[in-house]
Coordinates of C-alpha atoms and ligand atoms in Angstrom, one line a residue:
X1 CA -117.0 141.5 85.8
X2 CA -116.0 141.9 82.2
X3 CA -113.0 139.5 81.6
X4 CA -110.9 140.0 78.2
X5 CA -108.6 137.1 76.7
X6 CA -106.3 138.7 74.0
X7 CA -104.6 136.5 71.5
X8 CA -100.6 135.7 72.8
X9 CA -98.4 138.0 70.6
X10 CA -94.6 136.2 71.7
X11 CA -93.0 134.2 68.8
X12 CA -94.8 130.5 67.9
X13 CA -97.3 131.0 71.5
X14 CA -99.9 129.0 70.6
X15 CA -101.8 128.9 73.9
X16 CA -104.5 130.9 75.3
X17 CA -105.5 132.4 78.2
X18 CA -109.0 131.1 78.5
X19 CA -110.2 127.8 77.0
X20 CA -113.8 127.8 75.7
X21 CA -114.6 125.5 78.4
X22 CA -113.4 127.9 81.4
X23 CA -115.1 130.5 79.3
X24 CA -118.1 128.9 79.8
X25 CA -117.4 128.9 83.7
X26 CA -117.7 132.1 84.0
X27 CA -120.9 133.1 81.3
X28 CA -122.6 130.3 83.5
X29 CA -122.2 133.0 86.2
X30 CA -123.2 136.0 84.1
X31 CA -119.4 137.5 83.5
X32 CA -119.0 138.9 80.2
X33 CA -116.2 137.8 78.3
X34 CA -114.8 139.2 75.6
X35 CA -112.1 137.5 73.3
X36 CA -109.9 138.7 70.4
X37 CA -110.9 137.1 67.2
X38 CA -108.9 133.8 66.1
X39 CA -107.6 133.5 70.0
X40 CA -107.5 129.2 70.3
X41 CA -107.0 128.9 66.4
X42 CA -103.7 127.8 67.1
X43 CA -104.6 124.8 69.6
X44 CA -108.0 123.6 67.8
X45 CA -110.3 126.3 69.3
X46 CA -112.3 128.3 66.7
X47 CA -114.5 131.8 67.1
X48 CA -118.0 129.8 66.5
X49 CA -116.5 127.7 70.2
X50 CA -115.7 130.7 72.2
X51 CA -118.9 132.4 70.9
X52 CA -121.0 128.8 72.2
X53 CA -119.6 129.2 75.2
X54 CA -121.0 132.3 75.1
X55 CA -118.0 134.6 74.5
X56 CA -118.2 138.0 72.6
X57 CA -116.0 138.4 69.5
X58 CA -113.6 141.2 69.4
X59 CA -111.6 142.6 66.3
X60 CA -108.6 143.6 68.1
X61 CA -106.6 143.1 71.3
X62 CA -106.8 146.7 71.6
X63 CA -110.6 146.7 71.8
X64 CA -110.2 143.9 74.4
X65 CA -107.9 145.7 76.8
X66 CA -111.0 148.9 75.9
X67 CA -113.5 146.8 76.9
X68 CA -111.8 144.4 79.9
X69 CA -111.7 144.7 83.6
X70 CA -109.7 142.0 84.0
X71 CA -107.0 140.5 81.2
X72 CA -106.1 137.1 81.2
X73 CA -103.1 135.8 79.5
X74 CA -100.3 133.2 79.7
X75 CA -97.3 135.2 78.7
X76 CA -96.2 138.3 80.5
X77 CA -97.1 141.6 78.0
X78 CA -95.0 142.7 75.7
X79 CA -94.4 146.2 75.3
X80 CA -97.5 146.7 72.9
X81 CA -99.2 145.2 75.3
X82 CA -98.3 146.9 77.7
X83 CA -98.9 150.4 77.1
X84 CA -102.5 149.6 76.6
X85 CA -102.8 148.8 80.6
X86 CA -104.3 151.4 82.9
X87 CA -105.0 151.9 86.3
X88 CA -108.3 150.0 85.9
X89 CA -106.8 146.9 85.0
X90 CA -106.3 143.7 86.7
X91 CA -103.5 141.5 84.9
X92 CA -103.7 138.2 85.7
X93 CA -100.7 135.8 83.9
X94 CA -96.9 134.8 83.8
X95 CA -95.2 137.9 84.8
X96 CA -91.4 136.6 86.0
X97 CA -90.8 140.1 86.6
X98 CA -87.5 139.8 88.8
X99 CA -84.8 139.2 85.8
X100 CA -86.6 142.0 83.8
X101 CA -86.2 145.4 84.2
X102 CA -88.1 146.7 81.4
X103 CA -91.2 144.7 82.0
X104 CA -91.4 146.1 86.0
X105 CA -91.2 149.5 85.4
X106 CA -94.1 149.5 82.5
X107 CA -96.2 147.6 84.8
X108 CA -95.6 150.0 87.7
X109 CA -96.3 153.1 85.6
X110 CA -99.0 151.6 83.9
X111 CA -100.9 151.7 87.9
X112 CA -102.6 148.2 87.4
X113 CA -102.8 146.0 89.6
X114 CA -100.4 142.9 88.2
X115 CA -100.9 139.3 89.9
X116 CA -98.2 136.8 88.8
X117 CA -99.6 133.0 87.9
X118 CA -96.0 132.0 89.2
X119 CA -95.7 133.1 92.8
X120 CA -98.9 132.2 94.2
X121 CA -98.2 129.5 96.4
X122 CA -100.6 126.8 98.1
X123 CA -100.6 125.6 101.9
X124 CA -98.5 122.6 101.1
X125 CA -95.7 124.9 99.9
X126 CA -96.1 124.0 96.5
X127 CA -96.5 126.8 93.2
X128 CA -99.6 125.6 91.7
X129 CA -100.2 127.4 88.8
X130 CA -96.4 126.3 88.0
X131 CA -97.1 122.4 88.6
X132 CA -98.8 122.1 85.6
X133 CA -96.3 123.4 83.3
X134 CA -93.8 121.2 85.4
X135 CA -96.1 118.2 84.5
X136 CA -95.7 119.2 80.6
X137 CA -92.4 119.8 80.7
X138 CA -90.8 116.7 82.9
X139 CA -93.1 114.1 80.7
X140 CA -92.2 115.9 77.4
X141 CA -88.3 115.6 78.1
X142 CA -88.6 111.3 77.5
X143 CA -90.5 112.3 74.4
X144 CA -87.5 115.0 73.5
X145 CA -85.0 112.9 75.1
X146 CA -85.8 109.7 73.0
X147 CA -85.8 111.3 69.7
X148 CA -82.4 112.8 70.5
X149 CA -80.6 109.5 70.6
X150 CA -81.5 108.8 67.2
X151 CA -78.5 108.7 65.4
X152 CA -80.1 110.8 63.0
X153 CA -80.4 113.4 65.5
X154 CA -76.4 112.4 66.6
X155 CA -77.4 110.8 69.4
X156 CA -76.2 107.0 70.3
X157 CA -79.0 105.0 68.4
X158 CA -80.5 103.1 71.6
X159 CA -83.9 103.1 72.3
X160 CA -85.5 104.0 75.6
X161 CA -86.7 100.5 76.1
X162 CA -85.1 98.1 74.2
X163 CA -86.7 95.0 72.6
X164 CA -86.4 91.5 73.9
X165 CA -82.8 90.3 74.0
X166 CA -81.7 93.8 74.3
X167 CA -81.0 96.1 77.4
X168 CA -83.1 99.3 77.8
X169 CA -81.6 102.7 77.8
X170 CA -80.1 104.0 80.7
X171 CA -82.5 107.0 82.1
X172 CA -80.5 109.9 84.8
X173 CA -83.1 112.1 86.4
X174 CA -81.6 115.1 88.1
X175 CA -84.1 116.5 91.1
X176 CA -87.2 114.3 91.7
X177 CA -89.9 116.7 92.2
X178 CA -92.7 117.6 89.6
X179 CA -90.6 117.4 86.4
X180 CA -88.5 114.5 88.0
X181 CA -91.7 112.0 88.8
X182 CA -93.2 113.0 85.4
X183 CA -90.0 112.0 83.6
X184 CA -89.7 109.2 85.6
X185 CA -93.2 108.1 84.7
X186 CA -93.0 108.5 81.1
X187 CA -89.6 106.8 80.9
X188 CA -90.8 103.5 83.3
X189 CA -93.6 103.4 81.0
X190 CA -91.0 103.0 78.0
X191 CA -89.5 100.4 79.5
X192 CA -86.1 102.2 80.6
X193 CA -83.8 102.1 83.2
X194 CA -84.4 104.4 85.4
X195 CA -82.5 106.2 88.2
X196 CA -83.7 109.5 90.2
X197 CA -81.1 111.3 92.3
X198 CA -82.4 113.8 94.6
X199 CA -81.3 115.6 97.7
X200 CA -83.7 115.8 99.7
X201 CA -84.4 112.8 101.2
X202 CA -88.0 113.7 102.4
X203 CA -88.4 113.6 98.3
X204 CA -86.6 110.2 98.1
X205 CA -89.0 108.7 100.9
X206 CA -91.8 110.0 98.7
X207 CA -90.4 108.9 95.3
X208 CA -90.1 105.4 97.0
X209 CA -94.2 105.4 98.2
X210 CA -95.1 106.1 94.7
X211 CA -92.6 103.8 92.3
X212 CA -91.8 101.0 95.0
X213 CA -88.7 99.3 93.7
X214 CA -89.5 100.2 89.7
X215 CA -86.6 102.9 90.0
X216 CA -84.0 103.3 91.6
X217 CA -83.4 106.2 94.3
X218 CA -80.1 107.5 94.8
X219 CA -78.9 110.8 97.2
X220 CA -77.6 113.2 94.7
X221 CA -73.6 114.2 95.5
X222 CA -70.3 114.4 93.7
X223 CA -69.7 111.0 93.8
X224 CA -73.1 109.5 92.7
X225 CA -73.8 112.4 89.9
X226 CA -70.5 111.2 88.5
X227 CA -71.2 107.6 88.3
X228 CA -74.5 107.5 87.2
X229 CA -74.2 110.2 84.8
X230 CA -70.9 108.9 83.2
X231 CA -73.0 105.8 82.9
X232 CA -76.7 107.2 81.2
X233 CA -77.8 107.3 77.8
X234 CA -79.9 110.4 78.7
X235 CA -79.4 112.5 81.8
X236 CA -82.7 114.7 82.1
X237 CA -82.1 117.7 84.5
X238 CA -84.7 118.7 86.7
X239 CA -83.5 120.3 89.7
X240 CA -85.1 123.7 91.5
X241 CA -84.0 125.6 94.7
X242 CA -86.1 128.6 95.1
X243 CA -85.4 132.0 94.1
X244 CA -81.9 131.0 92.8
X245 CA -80.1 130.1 89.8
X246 CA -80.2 125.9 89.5
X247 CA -76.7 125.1 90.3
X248 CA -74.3 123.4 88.1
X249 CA -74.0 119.8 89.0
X250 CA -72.8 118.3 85.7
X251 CA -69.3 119.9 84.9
X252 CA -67.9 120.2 81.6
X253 CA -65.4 117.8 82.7
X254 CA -68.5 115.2 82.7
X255 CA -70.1 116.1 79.9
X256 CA -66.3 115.3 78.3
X257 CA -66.6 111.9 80.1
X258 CA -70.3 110.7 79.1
X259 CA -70.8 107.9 76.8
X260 CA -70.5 109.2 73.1
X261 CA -74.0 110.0 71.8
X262 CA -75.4 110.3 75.2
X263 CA -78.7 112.9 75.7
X264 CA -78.9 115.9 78.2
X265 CA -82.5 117.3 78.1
X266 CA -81.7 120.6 80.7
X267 CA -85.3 121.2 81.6
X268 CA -83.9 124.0 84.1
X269 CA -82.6 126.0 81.9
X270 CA -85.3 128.5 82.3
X271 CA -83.1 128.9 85.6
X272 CA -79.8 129.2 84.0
X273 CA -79.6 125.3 83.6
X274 CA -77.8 122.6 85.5
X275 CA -75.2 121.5 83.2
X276 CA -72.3 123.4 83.0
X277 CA -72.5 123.5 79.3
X278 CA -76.3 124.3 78.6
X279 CA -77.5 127.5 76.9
X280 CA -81.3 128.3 76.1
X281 CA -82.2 126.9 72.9
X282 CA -85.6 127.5 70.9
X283 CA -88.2 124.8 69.1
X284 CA -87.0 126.2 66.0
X285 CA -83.2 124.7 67.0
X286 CA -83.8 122.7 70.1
X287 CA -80.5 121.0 70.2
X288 CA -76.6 120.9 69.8
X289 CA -73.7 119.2 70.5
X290 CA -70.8 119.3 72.8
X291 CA -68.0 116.9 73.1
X292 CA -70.5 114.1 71.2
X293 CA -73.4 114.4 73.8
X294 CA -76.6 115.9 72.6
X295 CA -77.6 118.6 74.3
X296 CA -82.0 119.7 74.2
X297 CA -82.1 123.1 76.3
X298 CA -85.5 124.8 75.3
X299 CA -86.2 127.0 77.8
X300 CA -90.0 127.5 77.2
X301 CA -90.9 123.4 76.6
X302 CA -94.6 123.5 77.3
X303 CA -95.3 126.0 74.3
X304 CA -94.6 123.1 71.7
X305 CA -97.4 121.0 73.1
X306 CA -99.7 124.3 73.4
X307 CA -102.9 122.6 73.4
X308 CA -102.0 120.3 76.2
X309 CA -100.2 123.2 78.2
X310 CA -103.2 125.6 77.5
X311 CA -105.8 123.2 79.1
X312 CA -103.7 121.8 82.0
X313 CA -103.0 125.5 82.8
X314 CA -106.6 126.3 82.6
X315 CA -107.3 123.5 84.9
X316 CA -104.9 125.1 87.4
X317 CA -106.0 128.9 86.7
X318 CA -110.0 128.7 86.6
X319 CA -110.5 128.6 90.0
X320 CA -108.3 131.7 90.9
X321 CA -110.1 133.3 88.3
X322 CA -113.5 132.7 89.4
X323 CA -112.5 134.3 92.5
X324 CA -111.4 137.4 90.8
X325 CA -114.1 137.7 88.8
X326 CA -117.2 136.9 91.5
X327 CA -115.5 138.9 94.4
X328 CA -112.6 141.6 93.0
X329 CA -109.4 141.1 93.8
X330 CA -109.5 143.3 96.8
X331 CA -111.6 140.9 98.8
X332 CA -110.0 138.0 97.3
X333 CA -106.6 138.5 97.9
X334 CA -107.4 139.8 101.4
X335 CA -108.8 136.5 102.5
X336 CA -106.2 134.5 100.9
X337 CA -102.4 135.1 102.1
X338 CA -101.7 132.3 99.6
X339 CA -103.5 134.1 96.6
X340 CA -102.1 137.6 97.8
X341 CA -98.3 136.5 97.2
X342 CA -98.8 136.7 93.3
X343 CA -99.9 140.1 93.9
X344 CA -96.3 141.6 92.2
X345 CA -97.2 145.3 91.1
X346 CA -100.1 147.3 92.2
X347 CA -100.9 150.7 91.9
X348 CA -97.8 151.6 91.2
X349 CA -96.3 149.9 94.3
X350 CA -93.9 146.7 94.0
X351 CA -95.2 144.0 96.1
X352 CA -92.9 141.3 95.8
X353 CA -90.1 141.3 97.8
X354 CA -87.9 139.3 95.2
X355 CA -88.7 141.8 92.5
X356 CA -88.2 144.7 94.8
X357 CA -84.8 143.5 95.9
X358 CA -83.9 142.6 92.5
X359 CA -84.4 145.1 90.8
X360 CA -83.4 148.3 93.2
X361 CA -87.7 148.8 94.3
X362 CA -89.0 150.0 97.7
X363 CA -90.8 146.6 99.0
X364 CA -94.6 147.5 100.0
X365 CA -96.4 145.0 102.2
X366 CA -98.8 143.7 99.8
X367 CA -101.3 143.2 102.3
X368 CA -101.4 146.9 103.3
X369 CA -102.6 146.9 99.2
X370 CA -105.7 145.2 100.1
Ligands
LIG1 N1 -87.8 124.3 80.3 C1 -89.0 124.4 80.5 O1 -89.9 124.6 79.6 C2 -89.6 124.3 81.9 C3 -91.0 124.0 82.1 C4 -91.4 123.8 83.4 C5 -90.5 123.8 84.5 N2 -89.2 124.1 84.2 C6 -88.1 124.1 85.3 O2 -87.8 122.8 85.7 C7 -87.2 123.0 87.0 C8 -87.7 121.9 88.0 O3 -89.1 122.3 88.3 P1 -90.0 121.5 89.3 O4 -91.3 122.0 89.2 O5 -89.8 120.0 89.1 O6 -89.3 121.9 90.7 P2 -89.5 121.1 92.1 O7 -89.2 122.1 93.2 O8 -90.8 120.3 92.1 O9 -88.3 120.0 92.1 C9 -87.0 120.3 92.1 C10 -86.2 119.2 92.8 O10 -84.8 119.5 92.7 C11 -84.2 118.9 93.8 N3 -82.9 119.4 94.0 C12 -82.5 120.6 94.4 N4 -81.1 120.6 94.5 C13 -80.7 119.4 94.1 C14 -79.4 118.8 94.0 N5 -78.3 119.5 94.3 N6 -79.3 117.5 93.5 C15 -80.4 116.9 93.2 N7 -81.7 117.4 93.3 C16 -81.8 118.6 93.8 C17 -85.2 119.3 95.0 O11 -85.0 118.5 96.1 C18 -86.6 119.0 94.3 O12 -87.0 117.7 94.6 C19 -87.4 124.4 87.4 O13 -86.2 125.2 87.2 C20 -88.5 124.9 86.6 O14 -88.6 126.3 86.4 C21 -88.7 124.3 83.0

């Protein structure tokens, strides 16, 4: 198959869809791949790499999308980007098609077929080729988190672990799945306090397996959000239900009540956020203040460490695109139900029943696609 990696065209995205190493998967098994020039400059990857891996060279992402059976990104396509898809194409990338309107009905006229990295899901019920980012995000909002309570950056002045003689910050973690544990990890690794408070108590049992008594484990509620949140330095928010908006479990009226120069780090804001007073903020401006607590809401974390996001999603991607590649997506998604559910937009069909729903689509089966 001839694969085709154009260079990301969204505001400061560094990463890339292929890294020379996952490149070299594929040459390995005679795929062509073809690149648009300066792709991985951005993260540390050069031409003279992608061309040792044996990648071809190509002036323009136009002459990629020419040339490509199958284009491989990270963010969903603009509208440039876009128009240059035909029926012939397989998309394969980030699509998070259901709050955009726009987006769907390019990719359904455009007749491609149009698999989302976000709704595959594995047998264990998990989103895999979200984990990753999930990783990057939850152990980057410690690193965020820290630097907010410099006073410089208006926060308290208390650092995450103390020093001898002096009591360690006071970490809140909000949700203790993927983002949660890597917060956790980085912040017990600092030397902080630290408290998860999930719902879920299947999640508690397993928090406890994998920290013992090194953090504590509370059931999240009214009550115990309001006393541990009124009493952290940095409350890091990581909660998910599926398919919805995360809900609001820090009011304003807490926020109000916080210790002065206390840290929210909102990592759910890409879901509308779960403090009551979060709104998406960018690298550029990542944070600002209400009532004295500092408040980090980037919605797209992972892009400000893109070298590390590019090769942990790589990691998760390669092997659903070595499917793709050695057997088509037809065969492919037919013999995996788990694969098929990224399958969003095909042939002009909507296929996800979220997106359909949504956004006023006829739902078609995505299995009668295949
Ligand atoms: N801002 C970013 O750049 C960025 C990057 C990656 C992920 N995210 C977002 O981070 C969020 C968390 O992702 P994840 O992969 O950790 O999800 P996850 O499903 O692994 O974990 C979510 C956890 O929240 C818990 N939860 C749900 N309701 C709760 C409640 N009322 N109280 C306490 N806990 C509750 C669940 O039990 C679960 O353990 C998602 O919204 C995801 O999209 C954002």
């Amino acid at each position: 198959m001839i694969i085709g990696v154009p260079k990301e065209i969204k505001n400061h995205e560094y990463r890339a869809g292929m890294t020379p190493s996952s490149v070299h998967e594929l040459t390995q098994r005679n795929h062509t791949v073809v690149v648009e020039t300066n792709l991985g400059t951005g993260i540390g990857y050069s031409d003279e790499d992608y061309i040792a891996a044996g990648a071809t060279i190509l002036p323009t992402a136009e002459d990629v999308f020419k040339q490509a059976e199958m284009i491989v990104k990270v963010k969903e396509p603009l509208a440039v980007e876009r128009k240059r898809l035909t029926k012939d194409h397989l998309l394969f990338t980030y699509l998070h098609l259901a709050p955009d309107a726009e987006q769907t009905k390019d990719l359904v006229d455009s007749n491609a077929v149009c698999i989302a990295y976000e709704t595959i899901t594995s047998p264990s019920g998990q989103l895999p080729l979200l984990t990753p980012m999930s990783e990057v995000a939850g152990r980057m909002s410690i690193q965020a988190g820290a630097t907010c309570l410099q006073k410089s950056n208006g926060g308290s002045g208390v650092l995450l672990g103390g020093v001898p003689g002096v009591e360690s910050a006071k970490v809140v973690i909000i949700g203790g799945g993927v983002v949660g544990t890597h917060a956790a990890q980085m912040a017990l690794g600092l030397g902080a306090d630290v408290t998860i408070l999930d719902n879920n108590l299947h999640s508690l049992r397993n928090l406890n397996q994998m920290f013992g008594t090194t953090i504590k484990l509370v059931h999240s509620n009214k009550a115990s959000l309001d006393e541990h949140v009124l009493a952290a330095d940095l409350v890091i928010g990581g909660v998910l239900i599926p398919g919805a908006a995360a809900p609001k479990l820090v009011t304003a009226d807490m926020i109000k009540r916080m210790k002065k120069g206390a840290v929210v780090v909102d990592v759910a804001i890409d879901q509308g956020g779960c403090f009551e007073t979060s709104k998406a903020t960018t690298h550029q401006d990542p944070t600002y203040i209400v009532d004295d607590v500092v408040h980090y809401c980037v919605a797209n974390m992972p892009g400000a460490v893109a070298r590390t996001s590019a090769q942990a999603l790589n990691n998760a991607t390669l092997p659903y695109i070595l499917k793709l590649a050695d057997k088509g997506w037809k065969e492919t998604l037919a013999n995996d139900a788990h694969f098929l559910n990224g399958l969003n937009v095909c042939a002009g069909k909507v296929t996800n029943q979220a997106v359909a729903d949504n956004l006023g689509y006829d739902y078609v089966d995505p299995a009668s696609m295949v």
